[in-house]
Structure formats: C-alpha cells, structure tokens
PDB file of C-alpha atoms (C1' of nucleotides) in Angstrom:
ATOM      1  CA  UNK Y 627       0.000   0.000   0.000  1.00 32.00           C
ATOM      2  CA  UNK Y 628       2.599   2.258   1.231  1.00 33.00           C
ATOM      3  CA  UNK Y 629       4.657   1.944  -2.490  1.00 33.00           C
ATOM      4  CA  UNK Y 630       1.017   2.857  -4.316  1.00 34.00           C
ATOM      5  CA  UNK Y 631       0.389   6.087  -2.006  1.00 33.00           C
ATOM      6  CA  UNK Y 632       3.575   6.832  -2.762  1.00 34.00           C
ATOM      7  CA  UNK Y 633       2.948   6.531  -6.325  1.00 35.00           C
ATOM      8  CA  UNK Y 634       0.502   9.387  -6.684  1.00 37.00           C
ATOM      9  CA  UNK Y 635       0.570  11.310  -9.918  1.00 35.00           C
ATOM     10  CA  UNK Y 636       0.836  14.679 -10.268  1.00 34.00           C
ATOM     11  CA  UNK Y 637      -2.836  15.357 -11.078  1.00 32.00           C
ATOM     12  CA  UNK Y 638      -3.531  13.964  -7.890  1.00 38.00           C
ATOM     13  CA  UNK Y 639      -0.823  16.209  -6.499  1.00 39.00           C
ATOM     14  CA  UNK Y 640      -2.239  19.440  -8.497  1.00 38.00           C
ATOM     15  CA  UNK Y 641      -5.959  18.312  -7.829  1.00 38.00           C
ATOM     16  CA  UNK Y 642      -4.769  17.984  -3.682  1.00 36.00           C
ATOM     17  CA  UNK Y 643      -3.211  21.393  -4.118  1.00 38.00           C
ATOM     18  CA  UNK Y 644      -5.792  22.955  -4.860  1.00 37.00           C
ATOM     19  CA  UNK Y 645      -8.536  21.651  -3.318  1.00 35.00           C
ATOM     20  CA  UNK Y 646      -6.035  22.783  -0.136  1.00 36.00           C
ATOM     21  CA  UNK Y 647      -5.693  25.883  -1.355  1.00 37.00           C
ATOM     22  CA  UNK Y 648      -9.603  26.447  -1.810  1.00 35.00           C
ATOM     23  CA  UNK Y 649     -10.016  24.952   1.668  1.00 34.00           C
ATOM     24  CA  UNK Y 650      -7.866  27.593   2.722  1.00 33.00           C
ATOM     25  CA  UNK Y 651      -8.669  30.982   0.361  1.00 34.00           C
ATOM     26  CA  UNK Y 652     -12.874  29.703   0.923  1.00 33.00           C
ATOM     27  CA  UNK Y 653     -13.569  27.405   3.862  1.00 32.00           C
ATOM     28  CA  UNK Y 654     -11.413  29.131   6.095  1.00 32.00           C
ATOM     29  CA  UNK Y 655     -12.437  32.264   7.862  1.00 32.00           C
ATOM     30  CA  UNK Y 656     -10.928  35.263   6.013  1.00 32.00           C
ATOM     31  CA  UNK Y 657     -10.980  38.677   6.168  1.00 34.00           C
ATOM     32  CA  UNK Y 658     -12.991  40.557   8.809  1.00 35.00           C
ATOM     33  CA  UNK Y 659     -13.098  36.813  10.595  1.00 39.00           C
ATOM     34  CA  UNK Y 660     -10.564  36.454  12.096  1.00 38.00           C
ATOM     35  CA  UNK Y 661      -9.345  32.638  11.848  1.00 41.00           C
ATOM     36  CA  UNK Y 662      -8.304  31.386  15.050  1.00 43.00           C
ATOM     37  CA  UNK Y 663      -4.612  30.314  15.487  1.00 40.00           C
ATOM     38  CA  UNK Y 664      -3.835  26.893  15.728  1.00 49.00           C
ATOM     39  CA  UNK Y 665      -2.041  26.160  19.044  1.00 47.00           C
ATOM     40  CA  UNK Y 666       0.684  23.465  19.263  1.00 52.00           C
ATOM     41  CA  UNK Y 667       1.010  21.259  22.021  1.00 45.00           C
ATOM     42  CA  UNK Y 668       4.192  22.866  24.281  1.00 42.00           C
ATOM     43  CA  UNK Y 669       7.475  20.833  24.606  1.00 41.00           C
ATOM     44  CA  UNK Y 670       5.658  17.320  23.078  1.00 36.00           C
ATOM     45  CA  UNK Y 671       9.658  16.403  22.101  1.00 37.00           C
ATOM     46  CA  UNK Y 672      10.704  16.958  25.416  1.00 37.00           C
ATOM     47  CA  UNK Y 673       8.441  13.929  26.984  1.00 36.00           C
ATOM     48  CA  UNK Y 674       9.765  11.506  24.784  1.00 35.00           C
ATOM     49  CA  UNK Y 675      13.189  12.699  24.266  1.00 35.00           C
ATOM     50  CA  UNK Y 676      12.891  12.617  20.513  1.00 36.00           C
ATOM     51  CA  UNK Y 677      12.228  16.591  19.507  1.00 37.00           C
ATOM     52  CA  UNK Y 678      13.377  18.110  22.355  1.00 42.00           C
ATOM     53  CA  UNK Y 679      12.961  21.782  22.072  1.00 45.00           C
ATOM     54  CA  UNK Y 680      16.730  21.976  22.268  1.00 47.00           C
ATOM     55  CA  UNK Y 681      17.065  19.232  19.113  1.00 50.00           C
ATOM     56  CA  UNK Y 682      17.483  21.608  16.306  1.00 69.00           C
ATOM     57  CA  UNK Y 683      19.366  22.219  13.546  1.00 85.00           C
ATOM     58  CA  UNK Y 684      20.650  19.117  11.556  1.00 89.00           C
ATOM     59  CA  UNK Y 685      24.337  18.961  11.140  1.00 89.00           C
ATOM     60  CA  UNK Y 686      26.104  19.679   7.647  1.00 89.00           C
ATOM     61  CA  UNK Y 687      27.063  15.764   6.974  1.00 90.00           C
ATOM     62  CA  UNK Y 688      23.216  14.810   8.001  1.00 90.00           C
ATOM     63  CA  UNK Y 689      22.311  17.901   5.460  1.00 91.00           C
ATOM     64  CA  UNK Y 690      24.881  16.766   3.050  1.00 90.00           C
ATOM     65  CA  UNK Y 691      23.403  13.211   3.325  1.00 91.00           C
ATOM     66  CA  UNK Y 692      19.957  14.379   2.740  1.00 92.00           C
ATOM     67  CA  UNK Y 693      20.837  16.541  -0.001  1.00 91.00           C
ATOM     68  CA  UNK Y 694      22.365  13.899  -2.040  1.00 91.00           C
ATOM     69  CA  UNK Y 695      19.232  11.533  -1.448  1.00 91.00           C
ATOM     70  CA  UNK Y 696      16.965  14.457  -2.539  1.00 91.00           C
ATOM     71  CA  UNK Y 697      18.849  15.342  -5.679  1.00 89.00           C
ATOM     72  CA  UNK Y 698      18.737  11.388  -6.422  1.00 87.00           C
ATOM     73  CA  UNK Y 699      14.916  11.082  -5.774  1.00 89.00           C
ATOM     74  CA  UNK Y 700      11.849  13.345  -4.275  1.00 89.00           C
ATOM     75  CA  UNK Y 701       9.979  11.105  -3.077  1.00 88.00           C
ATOM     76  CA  UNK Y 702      11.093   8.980  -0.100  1.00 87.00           C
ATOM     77  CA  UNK Y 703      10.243   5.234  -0.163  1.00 86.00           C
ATOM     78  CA  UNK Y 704       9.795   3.930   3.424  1.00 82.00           C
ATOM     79  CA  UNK Y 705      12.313   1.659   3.060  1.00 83.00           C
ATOM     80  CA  UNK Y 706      14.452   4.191   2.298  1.00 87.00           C
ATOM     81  CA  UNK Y 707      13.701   6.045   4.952  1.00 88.00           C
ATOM     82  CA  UNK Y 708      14.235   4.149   7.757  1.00 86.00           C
ATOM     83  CA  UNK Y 709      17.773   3.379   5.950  1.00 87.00           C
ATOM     84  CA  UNK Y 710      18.786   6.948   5.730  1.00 89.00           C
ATOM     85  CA  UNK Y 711      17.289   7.592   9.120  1.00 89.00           C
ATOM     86  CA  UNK Y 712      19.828   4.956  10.603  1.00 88.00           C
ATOM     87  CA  UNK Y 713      22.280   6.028   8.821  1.00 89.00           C
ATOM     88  CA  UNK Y 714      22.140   9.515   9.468  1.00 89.00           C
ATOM     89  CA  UNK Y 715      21.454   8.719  13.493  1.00 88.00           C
ATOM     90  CA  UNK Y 716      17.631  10.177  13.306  1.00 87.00           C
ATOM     91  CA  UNK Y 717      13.924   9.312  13.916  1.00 87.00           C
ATOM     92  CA  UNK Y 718      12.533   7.970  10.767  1.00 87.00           C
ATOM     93  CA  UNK Y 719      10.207  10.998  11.201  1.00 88.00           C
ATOM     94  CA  UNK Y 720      12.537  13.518  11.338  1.00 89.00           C
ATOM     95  CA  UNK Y 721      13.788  12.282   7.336  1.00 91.00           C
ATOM     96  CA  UNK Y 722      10.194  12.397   6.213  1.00 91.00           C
ATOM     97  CA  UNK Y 723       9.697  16.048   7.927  1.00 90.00           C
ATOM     98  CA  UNK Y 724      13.339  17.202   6.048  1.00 92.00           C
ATOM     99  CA  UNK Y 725      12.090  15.808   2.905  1.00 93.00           C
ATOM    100  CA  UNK Y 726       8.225  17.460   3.365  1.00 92.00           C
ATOM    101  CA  UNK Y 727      10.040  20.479   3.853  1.00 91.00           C
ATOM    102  CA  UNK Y 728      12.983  20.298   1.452  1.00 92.00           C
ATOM    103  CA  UNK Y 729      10.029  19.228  -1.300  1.00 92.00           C
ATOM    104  CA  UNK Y 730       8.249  22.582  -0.129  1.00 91.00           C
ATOM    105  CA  UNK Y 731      11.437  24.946  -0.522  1.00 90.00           C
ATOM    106  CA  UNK Y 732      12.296  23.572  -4.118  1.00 91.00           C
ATOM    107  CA  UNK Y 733       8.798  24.204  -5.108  1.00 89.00           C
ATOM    108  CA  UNK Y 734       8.837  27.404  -3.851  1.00 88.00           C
ATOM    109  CA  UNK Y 735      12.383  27.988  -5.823  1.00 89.00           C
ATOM    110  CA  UNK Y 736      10.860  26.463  -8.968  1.00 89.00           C
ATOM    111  CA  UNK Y 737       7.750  28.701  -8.727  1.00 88.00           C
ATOM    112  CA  UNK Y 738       9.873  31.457  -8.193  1.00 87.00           C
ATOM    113  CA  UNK Y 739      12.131  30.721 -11.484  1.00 88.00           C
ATOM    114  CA  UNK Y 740       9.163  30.463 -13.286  1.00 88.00           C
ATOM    115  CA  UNK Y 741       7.710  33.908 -12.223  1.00 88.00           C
ATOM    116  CA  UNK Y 742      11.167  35.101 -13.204  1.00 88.00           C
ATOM    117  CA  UNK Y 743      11.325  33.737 -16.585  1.00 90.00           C
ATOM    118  CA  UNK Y 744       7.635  34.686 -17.356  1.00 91.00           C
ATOM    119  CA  UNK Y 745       8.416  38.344 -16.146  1.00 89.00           C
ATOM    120  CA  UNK Y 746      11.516  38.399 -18.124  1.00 92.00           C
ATOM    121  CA  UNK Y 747       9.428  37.179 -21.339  1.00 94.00           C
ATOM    122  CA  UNK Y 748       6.568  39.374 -20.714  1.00 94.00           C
ATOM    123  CA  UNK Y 749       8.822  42.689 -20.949  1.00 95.00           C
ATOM    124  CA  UNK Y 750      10.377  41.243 -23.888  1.00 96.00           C
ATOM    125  CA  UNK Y 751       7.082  41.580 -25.428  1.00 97.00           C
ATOM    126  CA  UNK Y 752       6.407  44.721 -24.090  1.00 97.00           C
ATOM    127  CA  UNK Y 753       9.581  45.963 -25.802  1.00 97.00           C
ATOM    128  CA  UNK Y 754       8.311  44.262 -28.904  1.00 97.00           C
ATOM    129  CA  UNK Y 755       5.384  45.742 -28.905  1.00 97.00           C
ATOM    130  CA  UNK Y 756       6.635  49.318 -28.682  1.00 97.00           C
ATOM    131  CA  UNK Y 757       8.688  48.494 -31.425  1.00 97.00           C
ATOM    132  CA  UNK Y 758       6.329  47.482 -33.882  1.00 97.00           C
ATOM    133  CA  UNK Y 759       3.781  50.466 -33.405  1.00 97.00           C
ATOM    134  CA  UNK Y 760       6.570  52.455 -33.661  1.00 97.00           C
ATOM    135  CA  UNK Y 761       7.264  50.734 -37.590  1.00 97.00           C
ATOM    136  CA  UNK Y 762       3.423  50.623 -37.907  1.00 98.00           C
ATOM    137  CA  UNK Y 763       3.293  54.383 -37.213  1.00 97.00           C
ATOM    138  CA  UNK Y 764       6.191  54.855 -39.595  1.00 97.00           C
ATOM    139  CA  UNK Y 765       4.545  53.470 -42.777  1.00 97.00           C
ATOM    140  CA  UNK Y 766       1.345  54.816 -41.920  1.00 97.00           C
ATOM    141  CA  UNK Y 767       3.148  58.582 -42.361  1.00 97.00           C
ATOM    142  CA  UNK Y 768       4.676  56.415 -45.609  1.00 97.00           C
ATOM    143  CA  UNK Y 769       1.721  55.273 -46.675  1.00 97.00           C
ATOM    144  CA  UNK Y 770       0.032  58.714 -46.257  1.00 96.00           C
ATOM    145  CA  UNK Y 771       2.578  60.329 -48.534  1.00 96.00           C
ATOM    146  CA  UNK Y 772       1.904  57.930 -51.051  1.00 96.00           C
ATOM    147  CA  UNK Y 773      -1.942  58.678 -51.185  1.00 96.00           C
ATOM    148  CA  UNK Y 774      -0.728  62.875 -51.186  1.00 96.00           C
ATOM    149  CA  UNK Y 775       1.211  62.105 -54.275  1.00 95.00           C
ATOM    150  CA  UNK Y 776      -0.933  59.799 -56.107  1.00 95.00           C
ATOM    151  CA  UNK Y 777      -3.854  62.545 -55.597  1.00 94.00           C
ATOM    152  CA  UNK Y 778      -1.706  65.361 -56.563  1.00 94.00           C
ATOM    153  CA  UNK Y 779      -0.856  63.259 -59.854  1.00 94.00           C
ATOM    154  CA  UNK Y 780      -4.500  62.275 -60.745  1.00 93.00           C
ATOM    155  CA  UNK Y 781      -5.814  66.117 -60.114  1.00 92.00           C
ATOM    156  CA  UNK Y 782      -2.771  66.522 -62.695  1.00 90.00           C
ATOM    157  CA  UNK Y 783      -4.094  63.989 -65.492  1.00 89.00           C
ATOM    158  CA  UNK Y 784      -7.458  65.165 -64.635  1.00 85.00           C
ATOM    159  CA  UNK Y 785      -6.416  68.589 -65.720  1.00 83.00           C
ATOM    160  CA  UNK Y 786      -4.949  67.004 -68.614  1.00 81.00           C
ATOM    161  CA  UNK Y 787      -7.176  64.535 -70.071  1.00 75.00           C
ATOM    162  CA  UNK Y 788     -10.266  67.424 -69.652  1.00 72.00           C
ATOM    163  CA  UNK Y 789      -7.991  69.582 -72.003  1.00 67.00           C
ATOM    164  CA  UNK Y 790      -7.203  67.369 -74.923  1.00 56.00           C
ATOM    165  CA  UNK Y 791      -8.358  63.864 -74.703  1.00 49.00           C
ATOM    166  CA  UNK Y 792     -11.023  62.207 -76.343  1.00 46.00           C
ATOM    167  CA  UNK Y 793     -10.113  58.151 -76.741  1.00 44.00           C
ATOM    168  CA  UNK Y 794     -11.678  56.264 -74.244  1.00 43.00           C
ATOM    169  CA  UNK Y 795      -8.228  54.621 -74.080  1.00 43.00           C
ATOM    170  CA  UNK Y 796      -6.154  58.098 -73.882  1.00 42.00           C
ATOM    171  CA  UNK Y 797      -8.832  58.822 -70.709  1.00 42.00           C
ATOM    172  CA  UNK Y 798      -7.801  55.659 -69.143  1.00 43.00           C
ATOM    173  CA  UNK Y 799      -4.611  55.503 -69.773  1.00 42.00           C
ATOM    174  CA  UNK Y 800      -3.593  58.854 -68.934  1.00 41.00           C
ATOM    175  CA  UNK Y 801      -0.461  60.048 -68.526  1.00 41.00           C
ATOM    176  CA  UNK Y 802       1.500  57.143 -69.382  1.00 41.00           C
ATOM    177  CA  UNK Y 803       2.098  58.402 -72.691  1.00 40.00           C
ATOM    178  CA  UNK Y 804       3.374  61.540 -71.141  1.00 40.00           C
ATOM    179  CA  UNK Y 805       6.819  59.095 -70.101  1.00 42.00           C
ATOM    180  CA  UNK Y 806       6.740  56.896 -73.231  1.00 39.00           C
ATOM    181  CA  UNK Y 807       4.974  53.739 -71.543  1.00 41.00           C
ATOM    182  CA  UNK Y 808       1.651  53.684 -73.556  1.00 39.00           C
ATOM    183  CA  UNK Y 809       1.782  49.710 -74.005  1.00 39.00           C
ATOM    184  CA  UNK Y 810       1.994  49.483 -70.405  1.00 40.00           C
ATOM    185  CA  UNK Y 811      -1.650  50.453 -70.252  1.00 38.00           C
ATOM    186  CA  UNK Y 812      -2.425  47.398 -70.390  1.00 39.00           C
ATOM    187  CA  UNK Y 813      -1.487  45.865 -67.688  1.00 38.00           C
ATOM    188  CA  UNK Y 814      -4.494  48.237 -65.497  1.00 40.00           C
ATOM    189  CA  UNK Y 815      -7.039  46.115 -67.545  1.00 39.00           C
ATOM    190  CA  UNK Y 816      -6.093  42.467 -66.533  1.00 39.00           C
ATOM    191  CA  UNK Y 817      -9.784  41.446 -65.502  1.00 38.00           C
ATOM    192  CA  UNK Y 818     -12.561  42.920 -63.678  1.00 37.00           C
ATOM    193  CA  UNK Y 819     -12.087  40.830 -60.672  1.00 38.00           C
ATOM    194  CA  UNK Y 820      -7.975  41.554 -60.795  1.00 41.00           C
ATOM    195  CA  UNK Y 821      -8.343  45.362 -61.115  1.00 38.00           C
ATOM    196  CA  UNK Y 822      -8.329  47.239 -57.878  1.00 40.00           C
ATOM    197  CA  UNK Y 823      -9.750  50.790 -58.780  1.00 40.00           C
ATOM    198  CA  UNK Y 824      -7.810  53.654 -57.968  1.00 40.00           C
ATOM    199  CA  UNK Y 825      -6.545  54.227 -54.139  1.00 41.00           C
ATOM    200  CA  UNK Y 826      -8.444  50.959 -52.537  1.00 42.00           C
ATOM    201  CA  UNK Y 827      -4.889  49.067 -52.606  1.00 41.00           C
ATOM    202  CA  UNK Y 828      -3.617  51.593 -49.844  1.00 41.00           C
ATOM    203  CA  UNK Y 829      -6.689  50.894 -47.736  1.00 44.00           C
ATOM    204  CA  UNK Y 830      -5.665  47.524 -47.812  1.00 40.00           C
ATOM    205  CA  UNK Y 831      -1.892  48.501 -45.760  1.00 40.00           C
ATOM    206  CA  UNK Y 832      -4.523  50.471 -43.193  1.00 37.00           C
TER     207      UNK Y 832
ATOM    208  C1'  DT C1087      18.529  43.457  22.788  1.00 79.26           C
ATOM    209  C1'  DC C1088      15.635  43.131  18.950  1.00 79.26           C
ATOM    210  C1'  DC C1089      14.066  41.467  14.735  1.00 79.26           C
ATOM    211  C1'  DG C1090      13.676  38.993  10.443  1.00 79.26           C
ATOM    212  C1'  DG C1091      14.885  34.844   7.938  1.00 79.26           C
ATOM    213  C1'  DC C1092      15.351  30.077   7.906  1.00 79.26           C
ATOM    214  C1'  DG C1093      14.495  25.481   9.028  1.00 79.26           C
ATOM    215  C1'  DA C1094      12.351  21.780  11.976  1.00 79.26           C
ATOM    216  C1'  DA C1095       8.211  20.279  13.350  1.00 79.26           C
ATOM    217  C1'  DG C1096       2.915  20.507  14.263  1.00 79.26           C
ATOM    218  C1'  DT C1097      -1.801  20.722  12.314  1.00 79.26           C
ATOM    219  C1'  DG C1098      -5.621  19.924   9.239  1.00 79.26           C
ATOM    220  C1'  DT C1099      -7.186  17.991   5.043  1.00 79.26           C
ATOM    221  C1'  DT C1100      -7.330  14.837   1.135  1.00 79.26           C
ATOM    222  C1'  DA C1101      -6.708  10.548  -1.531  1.00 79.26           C
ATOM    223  C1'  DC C1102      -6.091   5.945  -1.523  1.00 79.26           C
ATOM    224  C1'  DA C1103      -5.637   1.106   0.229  1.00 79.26           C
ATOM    225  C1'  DT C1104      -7.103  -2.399   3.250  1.00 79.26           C
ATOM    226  C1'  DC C1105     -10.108  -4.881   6.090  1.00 79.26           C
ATOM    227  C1'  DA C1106     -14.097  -6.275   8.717  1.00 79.26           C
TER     228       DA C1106
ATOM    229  C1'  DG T 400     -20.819  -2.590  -1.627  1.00 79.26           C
ATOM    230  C1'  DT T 401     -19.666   0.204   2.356  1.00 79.26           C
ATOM    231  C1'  DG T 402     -17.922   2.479   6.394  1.00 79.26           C
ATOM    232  C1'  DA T 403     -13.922   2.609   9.538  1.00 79.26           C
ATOM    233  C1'  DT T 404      -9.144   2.982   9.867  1.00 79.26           C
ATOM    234  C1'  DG T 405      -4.340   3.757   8.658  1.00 79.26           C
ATOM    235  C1'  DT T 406      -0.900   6.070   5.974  1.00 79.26           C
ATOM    236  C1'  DA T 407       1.456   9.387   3.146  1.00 79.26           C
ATOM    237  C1'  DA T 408       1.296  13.693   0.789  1.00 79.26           C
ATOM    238  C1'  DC T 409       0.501  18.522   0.790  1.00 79.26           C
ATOM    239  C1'  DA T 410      -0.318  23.523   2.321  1.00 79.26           C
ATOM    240  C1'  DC T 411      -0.100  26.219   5.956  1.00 79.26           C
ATOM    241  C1'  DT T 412       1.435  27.420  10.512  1.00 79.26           C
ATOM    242  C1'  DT T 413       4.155  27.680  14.712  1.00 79.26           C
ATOM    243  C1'  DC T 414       8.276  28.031  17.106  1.00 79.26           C
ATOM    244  C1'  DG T 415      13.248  28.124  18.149  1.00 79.26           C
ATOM    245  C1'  DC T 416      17.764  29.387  16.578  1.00 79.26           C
ATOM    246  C1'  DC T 417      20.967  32.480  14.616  1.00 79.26           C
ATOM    247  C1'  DG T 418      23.091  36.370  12.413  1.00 79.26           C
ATOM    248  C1'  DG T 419      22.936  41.249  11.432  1.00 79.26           C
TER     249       DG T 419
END
DNA sequence: TCCGGCGAAGTGTTACATCA
DNA sequence: GTGATGTAACACTTCGCCGG
C-alpha cells in the first residue's frame, strides 16, 4: 500500500493542491473573521526525548546526506527512509519532515524561477510591442505620402485629359504616354475581378 | 537586545488502500 | 458494496535558533 500512495501522480498532487488551497482561500475564515490560530502542544519532544525543544538544527554531513538523497529522488520510499534515518542517526520521522520540507522549498524555488522567466518574457514583449507600433506608425506617415502624391498626380491627369483627350483609351490611360509607356496600359485592364480601382490598394496597408 | 529569515516540526485535510 | 481505519502527501502554521 505504502509503495502505491507513494505513487501518486501529479494530477492527484495538483488536484490535492488545490482543493487545499480552496479549503484555505474559501472554507477558512478570512478577512474581517478572524481565523483562530492553531495552538501546538508545548514541549511534546521533550516527553519523549525525541524533539526536544533543544534538538534543532541538523548537522552539515546529516544535510549533506539528505541533499544527495533528494537530488537522487523526491519522493522517499519507506524503506528508504528508515535506511537513511539509521544512517544519518535520526527518527525515521525527522527524514520524512526534512524531505516534506525540502520538497516545499524547491517548489517554492521552482515557482519562483518560473515567475522570473515569465516576467523576463513578458517585458520582452512589451519591448516588442513598442517596437512594432513604432514601424506601424512609420509606414502609416509612408503610406500617407503615397496617397498625397498619387492625388496630386490624378488632379494633374485630370487637368490634362479634360484639355485634350477624347479616346476612351487616352482617358484611361492617362499620362502614361506623357513618359513613353503607352503599351503598359495594359497591364491596369487584366480582368474585372484583378483590377483594384484607384486608391483601394492603400486601404488595404490600413 | 531586537528582529527577520530560515528550518524543523505541528496541524488539518485529502486521496487511496485495506479490512471487517 | 460500504464504512472505519491507517498512511502518506501537501499547504499552511508555529516556534526556536541564529546572524545582522
């Protein structure tokens, strides 16, 4: 039995932790009510001379000891347990409270790594960000020139084609002629679905 | 001397296995 | 099948030690 608890999987471990933590954040008295304080039992150690109020502190090689075990494995077998306990001179429960406890702190370092490299990532992005409406607002000033100077040349073909033009082809192909590129008229009169009419192809950089 | 941080240990709860 | 019991895990808490 001991080897299948032992076994839990991590949903079970995610679905404990937080059905602890909404025990605590819900079932538990919060703000306003005041949640009484648990009291513990005064100098239990000292009756049967294992916890002794004086009996703190582990000693490096016991911490050393530990330490290795932990890097090795996490979770602590029972069998290992009461070997490392023996070995280390120490109440069996004492090796399951270090590794509770040693399980808690690299959790605690883990979650705080991960905050880290989220934070780190999410101002990254921020930069990012700035950059590209920066180069957005860029070609939009771009991409206003362009209409300015496509309008000031069609008011100037306008004025043009009103003057002297009378070919449905001279009135659409304006002022090509003016720079020797009549045949590329053409081109402007692909298809009716293909042709995009006058300044809709800058709406579509908007 | 005081105080905050750290670590050992206590407490309460849950999930799961076993057994009557 | 079911309720009682035991065990291990976890989060949270308390308490003592130690260094600044």
């Amino acid at each position: 039995m001991t080897t299948t608890i032992m076994n839990h999987n991590k949903v079970d471990q995610d679905h404990m932790a937080l059905l602890s933590q909404l025990y605590y954040t819900q079932m538990v008295p919060q703000q306003g009510e005041p949640k009484p304080r648990r009291r513990r039992k005064k100098n239990k150690g000292a009756e049967n001379g294992v916890t002794g109020a004086k009996k703190r502190k582990l000693s490096a090689d016991q911490v050393n000891l530990l330490e290795m075990n932990f890097g090795n494995e996490h979770k602590l077998e029972s069998e290992r347990k009461d070997k490392l306990a023996s070995e280390l001179g120490l109440d069996p429960r004492q090796v399951a409270v270090w590794f509770q406890n040693r399980r808690a702190r690299w959790k605690n370092k883990k979650l705080e790594e991960e905050y880290t490299k989220l934070k780190t990532a999410h101002e990254t992005n921020i930069i990012e960000k700035c950059r590209l409406e920066s180069e957005v607002l860029k070609l939009k000033e771009k991409l206003l020139e362009a209409e300015k100077e496509i309008q000031r040349l069609t008011e100037k073909i306008d004025g043009v084609s009103s003057n002297s033009c009378s070919s449905t082809l001279s009135m659409n192909t304006p002022f090509l002629g003016e720079f020797g590129m009549e045949g590329i008229g053409d081109i402007f009169y692909m298809s009716e679905t293909n042709y995009i009419h006058g300044m809709e192809w800058s709406n579509l950089y908007v």
